[in-house]
Amino acid sequence: MTETTIVPVTPGSFSDAQHAMSGGGDGHECQCQWWTMTNADFQRTDIDGRAAAFRAEVDAAPSPGLIAYVDGDAAGWVRVGPRTRQVRLGKTRAYAGATEEPWDDQDVWAVSCFAVRKEHRGTGLNARLLDAAIAFARENGARVVEAYPVDPDAGRKVTSNELYHGAISTFLTAGFREIARPKPYVAVVALHLTNANKTRAGEQR
């Protein structure tokens, strides 16, 4: 029987977040900075620069995301935080006109990135990370949580790297509502926390 705990990243667990992100895919190179920088800024930085930017986020508040530990191993990561701090979201054509919320609304949070180490995939960890992210957003005053998942069943092959967005089925199961489909395989979903069922998000981890 495995034991899973999901907690916000702190300065003391910075290396654990990096470990969780480096188990396959682009996480190590990106350092979860893709959505926090314009494309020009991202291209100007290297891995060390992105790691420094990530550490600065971790040193500030609120925490930029959560780490999932499975039997003590840092197995997964989810980025969740105010959408205004993830500047590339508003500059992404597929999302810019699809949201129902003003882009400058700081009460709108976004779940924009998942990373699960290869050895822990297929265990339902993304769903648990999402539930914990919803609870964290609620605890920190978010009004709406928005996300941009992919649909693997939309007739186009979705690569494993693209799944860092999360799969739409995971979000729909958690109570999100699809509000737009800017591309057949790309959705925009939202959860209004004032109306959300708190039972799943409030479960003990």
PDB file of C-alpha atoms in Angstrom:
ATOM      1  CA  MET A   1       0.000   0.000   0.000  1.00  0.00           C
ATOM      2  CA  THR A   2       1.616   3.222  -1.133  1.00  0.00           C
ATOM      3  CA  GLU A   3       1.379   6.485   0.783  1.00  0.00           C
ATOM      4  CA  THR A   4       0.877   9.671  -1.209  1.00  0.00           C
ATOM      5  CA  THR A   5       1.154  13.185   0.183  1.00  0.00           C
ATOM      6  CA  ILE A   6       0.833  16.411  -1.805  1.00  0.00           C
ATOM      7  CA  VAL A   7       2.198  19.657  -0.407  1.00  0.00           C
ATOM      8  CA  PRO A   8       3.241  23.111  -1.673  1.00  0.00           C
ATOM      9  CA  VAL A   9       6.849  23.486  -2.722  1.00  0.00           C
ATOM     10  CA  THR A  10       8.967  25.446  -0.228  1.00  0.00           C
ATOM     11  CA  PRO A  11      12.558  26.720  -0.319  1.00  0.00           C
ATOM     12  CA  GLY A  12      13.548  23.567   1.541  1.00  0.00           C
ATOM     13  CA  SER A  13      11.933  21.274  -1.041  1.00  0.00           C
ATOM     14  CA  PHE A  14      13.153  23.080  -4.157  1.00  0.00           C
ATOM     15  CA  SER A  15      15.359  20.146  -5.164  1.00  0.00           C
ATOM     16  CA  ASP A  16      12.393  17.785  -4.737  1.00  0.00           C
ATOM     17  CA  ALA A  17      10.378  19.816  -7.237  1.00  0.00           C
ATOM     18  CA  GLN A  18      13.255  19.622  -9.701  1.00  0.00           C
ATOM     19  CA  HIS A  19      13.464  15.857  -9.160  1.00  0.00           C
ATOM     20  CA  ALA A  20       9.740  15.464  -9.810  1.00  0.00           C
ATOM     21  CA  MET A  21      10.028  17.450 -13.040  1.00  0.00           C
ATOM     22  CA  SER A  22      13.080  15.619 -14.364  1.00  0.00           C
ATOM     23  CA  GLY A  23      11.657  12.117 -14.732  1.00  0.00           C
ATOM     24  CA  GLY A  24      11.011  12.332 -18.483  1.00  0.00           C
ATOM     25  CA  GLY A  25       9.931  15.017 -20.934  1.00  0.00           C
ATOM     26  CA  ASP A  26      11.024  18.650 -21.023  1.00  0.00           C
ATOM     27  CA  GLY A  27      10.677  19.437 -17.328  1.00  0.00           C
ATOM     28  CA  HIS A  28      14.370  19.680 -16.482  1.00  0.00           C
ATOM     29  CA  GLU A  29      15.119  22.031 -19.370  1.00  0.00           C
ATOM     30  CA  CYS A  30      12.007  24.143 -18.807  1.00  0.00           C
ATOM     31  CA  GLN A  31      12.155  24.391 -14.992  1.00  0.00           C
ATOM     32  CA  CYS A  32       8.409  25.109 -15.197  1.00  0.00           C
ATOM     33  CA  GLN A  33       9.080  28.575 -16.607  1.00  0.00           C
ATOM     34  CA  TRP A  34       7.397  28.216 -20.000  1.00  0.00           C
ATOM     35  CA  TRP A  35       4.220  29.976 -18.916  1.00  0.00           C
ATOM     36  CA  THR A  36       5.900  32.599 -16.720  1.00  0.00           C
ATOM     37  CA  MET A  37       7.993  34.187 -19.502  1.00  0.00           C
ATOM     38  CA  THR A  38       7.371  35.667 -22.912  1.00  0.00           C
ATOM     39  CA  ASN A  39       8.828  33.611 -25.737  1.00  0.00           C
ATOM     40  CA  ALA A  40      11.665  36.109 -26.187  1.00  0.00           C
ATOM     41  CA  ASP A  41      12.597  35.973 -22.506  1.00  0.00           C
ATOM     42  CA  PHE A  42      12.424  32.183 -22.467  1.00  0.00           C
ATOM     43  CA  GLN A  43      14.707  31.883 -25.480  1.00  0.00           C
ATOM     44  CA  ARG A  44      17.217  34.246 -23.873  1.00  0.00           C
ATOM     45  CA  THR A  45      17.610  32.072 -20.779  1.00  0.00           C
ATOM     46  CA  ASP A  46      19.396  28.786 -20.247  1.00  0.00           C
ATOM     47  CA  ILE A  47      18.566  26.029 -17.772  1.00  0.00           C
ATOM     48  CA  ASP A  48      20.486  27.755 -14.981  1.00  0.00           C
ATOM     49  CA  GLY A  49      18.642  31.019 -15.596  1.00  0.00           C
ATOM     50  CA  ARG A  50      15.289  29.297 -15.586  1.00  0.00           C
ATOM     51  CA  ALA A  51      16.183  27.413 -12.408  1.00  0.00           C
ATOM     52  CA  ALA A  52      17.074  30.733 -10.771  1.00  0.00           C
ATOM     53  CA  ALA A  53      13.718  32.187 -11.842  1.00  0.00           C
ATOM     54  CA  PHE A  54      11.938  29.127 -10.482  1.00  0.00           C
ATOM     55  CA  ARG A  55      13.778  29.409  -7.170  1.00  0.00           C
ATOM     56  CA  ALA A  56      12.738  33.061  -6.907  1.00  0.00           C
ATOM     57  CA  GLU A  57       9.119  31.971  -7.311  1.00  0.00           C
ATOM     58  CA  VAL A  58       9.514  29.331  -4.632  1.00  0.00           C
ATOM     59  CA  ASP A  59      11.009  31.898  -2.260  1.00  0.00           C
ATOM     60  CA  ALA A  60       7.951  34.142  -2.709  1.00  0.00           C
ATOM     61  CA  ALA A  61       4.284  33.592  -1.884  1.00  0.00           C
ATOM     62  CA  PRO A  62       2.030  31.980  -2.771  1.00  0.00           C
ATOM     63  CA  SER A  63       3.946  28.848  -3.664  1.00  0.00           C
ATOM     64  CA  PRO A  64       3.929  28.300  -7.451  1.00  0.00           C
ATOM     65  CA  GLY A  65       2.909  24.668  -7.224  1.00  0.00           C
ATOM     66  CA  LEU A  66       2.636  21.380  -5.391  1.00  0.00           C
ATOM     67  CA  ILE A  67       4.824  18.297  -5.097  1.00  0.00           C
ATOM     68  CA  ALA A  68       3.392  14.794  -4.847  1.00  0.00           C
ATOM     69  CA  TYR A  69       5.417  12.370  -2.751  1.00  0.00           C
ATOM     70  CA  VAL A  70       4.819   8.648  -3.193  1.00  0.00           C
ATOM     71  CA  ASP A  71       6.389   6.684  -0.360  1.00  0.00           C
ATOM     72  CA  GLY A  72       8.734   9.612   0.174  1.00  0.00           C
ATOM     73  CA  ASP A  73       9.801   9.946  -3.462  1.00  0.00           C
ATOM     74  CA  ALA A  74       9.110  13.270  -5.182  1.00  0.00           C
ATOM     75  CA  ALA A  75       6.994  11.728  -7.916  1.00  0.00           C
ATOM     76  CA  GLY A  76       4.920  14.518  -9.434  1.00  0.00           C
ATOM     77  CA  TRP A  77       4.456  18.255  -9.804  1.00  0.00           C
ATOM     78  CA  VAL A  78       1.614  20.620 -10.688  1.00  0.00           C
ATOM     79  CA  ARG A  79       1.842  24.354 -11.314  1.00  0.00           C
ATOM     80  CA  VAL A  80      -1.100  26.299  -9.922  1.00  0.00           C
ATOM     81  CA  GLY A  81      -1.265  30.014  -9.234  1.00  0.00           C
ATOM     82  CA  PRO A  82      -2.674  33.376 -10.272  1.00  0.00           C
ATOM     83  CA  ARG A  83      -3.097  33.498 -14.025  1.00  0.00           C
ATOM     84  CA  THR A  84      -1.640  37.011 -14.093  1.00  0.00           C
ATOM     85  CA  ARG A  85       1.739  35.540 -13.077  1.00  0.00           C
ATOM     86  CA  GLN A  86       1.718  33.195 -16.067  1.00  0.00           C
ATOM     87  CA  VAL A  87       2.115  35.840 -18.729  1.00  0.00           C
ATOM     88  CA  ARG A  88       2.440  33.549 -21.739  1.00  0.00           C
ATOM     89  CA  LEU A  89      -1.089  32.229 -21.257  1.00  0.00           C
ATOM     90  CA  GLY A  90      -2.588  35.565 -22.253  1.00  0.00           C
ATOM     91  CA  LYS A  91      -0.245  35.813 -25.233  1.00  0.00           C
ATOM     92  CA  THR A  92      -1.154  32.367 -26.551  1.00  0.00           C
ATOM     93  CA  ARG A  93      -3.567  32.779 -29.451  1.00  0.00           C
ATOM     94  CA  ALA A  94      -5.513  29.617 -28.663  1.00  0.00           C
ATOM     95  CA  TYR A  95      -6.354  30.907 -25.175  1.00  0.00           C
ATOM     96  CA  ALA A  96      -6.417  34.685 -25.541  1.00  0.00           C
ATOM     97  CA  GLY A  97      -9.960  34.941 -26.862  1.00  0.00           C
ATOM     98  CA  ALA A  98     -11.299  31.772 -25.291  1.00  0.00           C
ATOM     99  CA  THR A  99     -11.527  32.699 -21.630  1.00  0.00           C
ATOM    100  CA  GLU A 100     -14.653  34.056 -19.952  1.00  0.00           C
ATOM    101  CA  GLU A 101     -12.599  36.019 -17.423  1.00  0.00           C
ATOM    102  CA  PRO A 102     -10.630  39.305 -17.768  1.00  0.00           C
ATOM    103  CA  TRP A 103      -6.931  38.559 -18.127  1.00  0.00           C
ATOM    104  CA  ASP A 104      -6.026  41.068 -15.402  1.00  0.00           C
ATOM    105  CA  ASP A 105      -8.283  39.444 -12.780  1.00  0.00           C
ATOM    106  CA  GLN A 106      -5.957  38.244 -10.017  1.00  0.00           C
ATOM    107  CA  ASP A 107      -8.675  36.023  -8.542  1.00  0.00           C
ATOM    108  CA  VAL A 108      -8.474  33.781 -11.591  1.00  0.00           C
ATOM    109  CA  TRP A 109      -5.896  31.039 -11.110  1.00  0.00           C
ATOM    110  CA  ALA A 110      -4.542  28.612 -13.676  1.00  0.00           C
ATOM    111  CA  VAL A 111      -3.420  25.010 -13.567  1.00  0.00           C
ATOM    112  CA  SER A 112      -0.983  24.972 -16.453  1.00  0.00           C
ATOM    113  CA  CYS A 113       1.563  22.199 -16.007  1.00  0.00           C
ATOM    114  CA  PHE A 114       1.817  18.634 -14.743  1.00  0.00           C
ATOM    115  CA  ALA A 115       4.930  16.509 -14.492  1.00  0.00           C
ATOM    116  CA  VAL A 116       4.935  12.924 -13.285  1.00  0.00           C
ATOM    117  CA  ARG A 117       8.062  10.799 -13.243  1.00  0.00           C
ATOM    118  CA  LYS A 118       7.935   7.827 -15.636  1.00  0.00           C
ATOM    119  CA  GLU A 119       7.988   5.273 -12.863  1.00  0.00           C
ATOM    120  CA  HIS A 120       4.833   6.772 -11.334  1.00  0.00           C
ATOM    121  CA  ARG A 121       2.744   7.248 -14.466  1.00  0.00           C
ATOM    122  CA  GLY A 122      -0.501   5.373 -14.923  1.00  0.00           C
ATOM    123  CA  THR A 123      -1.295   5.468 -11.202  1.00  0.00           C
ATOM    124  CA  GLY A 124      -3.838   8.306 -11.195  1.00  0.00           C
ATOM    125  CA  LEU A 125      -1.371  10.801  -9.761  1.00  0.00           C
ATOM    126  CA  ASN A 126      -2.459  13.615 -12.100  1.00  0.00           C
ATOM    127  CA  ALA A 127      -5.998  13.435 -10.715  1.00  0.00           C
ATOM    128  CA  ARG A 128      -4.730  13.640  -7.150  1.00  0.00           C
ATOM    129  CA  LEU A 129      -2.461  16.544  -8.043  1.00  0.00           C
ATOM    130  CA  LEU A 130      -5.411  18.358  -9.617  1.00  0.00           C
ATOM    131  CA  ASP A 131      -7.610  17.842  -6.564  1.00  0.00           C
ATOM    132  CA  ALA A 132      -4.850  19.207  -4.351  1.00  0.00           C
ATOM    133  CA  ALA A 133      -4.335  22.173  -6.705  1.00  0.00           C
ATOM    134  CA  ILE A 134      -8.029  23.040  -6.488  1.00  0.00           C
ATOM    135  CA  ALA A 135      -7.889  22.942  -2.702  1.00  0.00           C
ATOM    136  CA  PHE A 136      -4.739  25.089  -2.672  1.00  0.00           C
ATOM    137  CA  ALA A 137      -6.317  27.664  -4.979  1.00  0.00           C
ATOM    138  CA  ARG A 138      -9.427  27.847  -2.811  1.00  0.00           C
ATOM    139  CA  GLU A 139      -7.373  28.242   0.372  1.00  0.00           C
ATOM    140  CA  ASN A 140      -5.520  31.156  -1.206  1.00  0.00           C
ATOM    141  CA  GLY A 141      -8.593  33.080  -2.317  1.00  0.00           C
ATOM    142  CA  ALA A 142      -9.006  32.052  -5.941  1.00  0.00           C
ATOM    143  CA  ARG A 143     -12.473  32.599  -7.385  1.00  0.00           C
ATOM    144  CA  VAL A 144     -11.992  30.626 -10.606  1.00  0.00           C
ATOM    145  CA  VAL A 145      -9.475  28.007 -11.683  1.00  0.00           C
ATOM    146  CA  GLU A 146      -8.839  27.773 -15.406  1.00  0.00           C
ATOM    147  CA  ALA A 147      -6.852  25.181 -17.367  1.00  0.00           C
ATOM    148  CA  TYR A 148      -5.932  24.280 -20.936  1.00  0.00           C
ATOM    149  CA  PRO A 149      -5.946  20.482 -21.278  1.00  0.00           C
ATOM    150  CA  VAL A 150      -5.571  18.361 -24.376  1.00  0.00           C
ATOM    151  CA  ASP A 151      -8.054  15.828 -25.708  1.00  0.00           C
ATOM    152  CA  PRO A 152      -6.285  12.605 -26.734  1.00  0.00           C
ATOM    153  CA  ASP A 153      -9.534  11.352 -28.305  1.00  0.00           C
ATOM    154  CA  ALA A 154     -10.043  14.252 -30.705  1.00  0.00           C
ATOM    155  CA  GLY A 155      -8.605  12.518 -33.766  1.00  0.00           C
ATOM    156  CA  ARG A 156      -5.037  13.789 -33.518  1.00  0.00           C
ATOM    157  CA  LYS A 157      -2.179  11.918 -31.876  1.00  0.00           C
ATOM    158  CA  VAL A 158      -1.182  13.753 -28.704  1.00  0.00           C
ATOM    159  CA  THR A 159       2.463  13.289 -27.821  1.00  0.00           C
ATOM    160  CA  SER A 160       3.579  12.398 -24.316  1.00  0.00           C
ATOM    161  CA  ASN A 161       5.225  15.816 -23.987  1.00  0.00           C
ATOM    162  CA  GLU A 162       1.921  17.563 -24.803  1.00  0.00           C
ATOM    163  CA  LEU A 163       0.280  15.799 -21.888  1.00  0.00           C
ATOM    164  CA  TYR A 164       1.967  18.225 -19.500  1.00  0.00           C
ATOM    165  CA  HIS A 165      -1.222  20.273 -20.035  1.00  0.00           C
ATOM    166  CA  GLY A 166      -3.223  17.438 -18.528  1.00  0.00           C
ATOM    167  CA  ALA A 167      -5.981  15.437 -20.225  1.00  0.00           C
ATOM    168  CA  ILE A 168      -9.448  16.950 -20.473  1.00  0.00           C
ATOM    169  CA  SER A 169     -11.043  13.859 -18.903  1.00  0.00           C
ATOM    170  CA  THR A 170      -9.132  14.495 -15.674  1.00  0.00           C
ATOM    171  CA  PHE A 171     -10.513  18.028 -15.449  1.00  0.00           C
ATOM    172  CA  LEU A 172     -14.091  17.092 -16.328  1.00  0.00           C
ATOM    173  CA  THR A 173     -14.054  14.394 -13.655  1.00  0.00           C
ATOM    174  CA  ALA A 174     -12.902  17.017 -11.144  1.00  0.00           C
ATOM    175  CA  GLY A 175     -15.908  19.218 -11.976  1.00  0.00           C
ATOM    176  CA  PHE A 176     -14.458  21.632 -14.539  1.00  0.00           C
ATOM    177  CA  ARG A 177     -16.663  22.879 -17.361  1.00  0.00           C
ATOM    178  CA  GLU A 178     -15.433  23.139 -20.928  1.00  0.00           C
ATOM    179  CA  ILE A 179     -15.852  26.747 -22.032  1.00  0.00           C
ATOM    180  CA  ALA A 180     -14.066  26.719 -25.399  1.00  0.00           C
ATOM    181  CA  ARG A 181     -12.407  24.425 -27.916  1.00  0.00           C
ATOM    182  CA  PRO A 182      -9.939  26.672 -29.812  1.00  0.00           C
ATOM    183  CA  LYS A 183      -8.551  23.605 -31.587  1.00  0.00           C
ATOM    184  CA  PRO A 184     -10.133  20.153 -31.900  1.00  0.00           C
ATOM    185  CA  TYR A 185      -7.593  18.701 -29.468  1.00  0.00           C
ATOM    186  CA  VAL A 186      -7.176  21.783 -27.215  1.00  0.00           C
ATOM    187  CA  ALA A 187      -9.786  22.788 -24.651  1.00  0.00           C
ATOM    188  CA  VAL A 188     -10.198  25.641 -22.194  1.00  0.00           C
ATOM    189  CA  VAL A 189     -11.921  24.604 -18.981  1.00  0.00           C
ATOM    190  CA  ALA A 190     -12.928  26.468 -15.828  1.00  0.00           C
ATOM    191  CA  LEU A 191     -14.088  25.701 -12.316  1.00  0.00           C
ATOM    192  CA  HIS A 192     -15.900  28.351 -10.271  1.00  0.00           C
ATOM    193  CA  LEU A 193     -14.844  27.604  -6.728  1.00  0.00           C
ATOM    194  CA  THR A 194     -17.836  29.271  -5.118  1.00  0.00           C
ATOM    195  CA  ASN A 195     -20.037  26.632  -6.777  1.00  0.00           C
ATOM    196  CA  ALA A 196     -17.590  23.731  -6.737  1.00  0.00           C
ATOM    197  CA  ASN A 197     -18.225  20.562  -4.814  1.00  0.00           C
ATOM    198  CA  LYS A 198     -15.715  20.798  -1.981  1.00  0.00           C
ATOM    199  CA  THR A 199     -15.757  17.123  -1.034  1.00  0.00           C
ATOM    200  CA  ARG A 200     -13.099  15.832  -3.447  1.00  0.00           C
ATOM    201  CA  ALA A 201     -10.858  18.890  -3.244  1.00  0.00           C
ATOM    202  CA  GLY A 202     -10.963  18.800   0.539  1.00  0.00           C
ATOM    203  CA  GLU A 203     -10.034  15.148   0.969  1.00  0.00           C
ATOM    204  CA  GLN A 204      -7.060  14.366   3.146  1.00  0.00           C
ATOM    205  CA  ARG A 205      -3.998  13.347   1.193  1.00  0.00           C
TER     206      ARG A 205
END
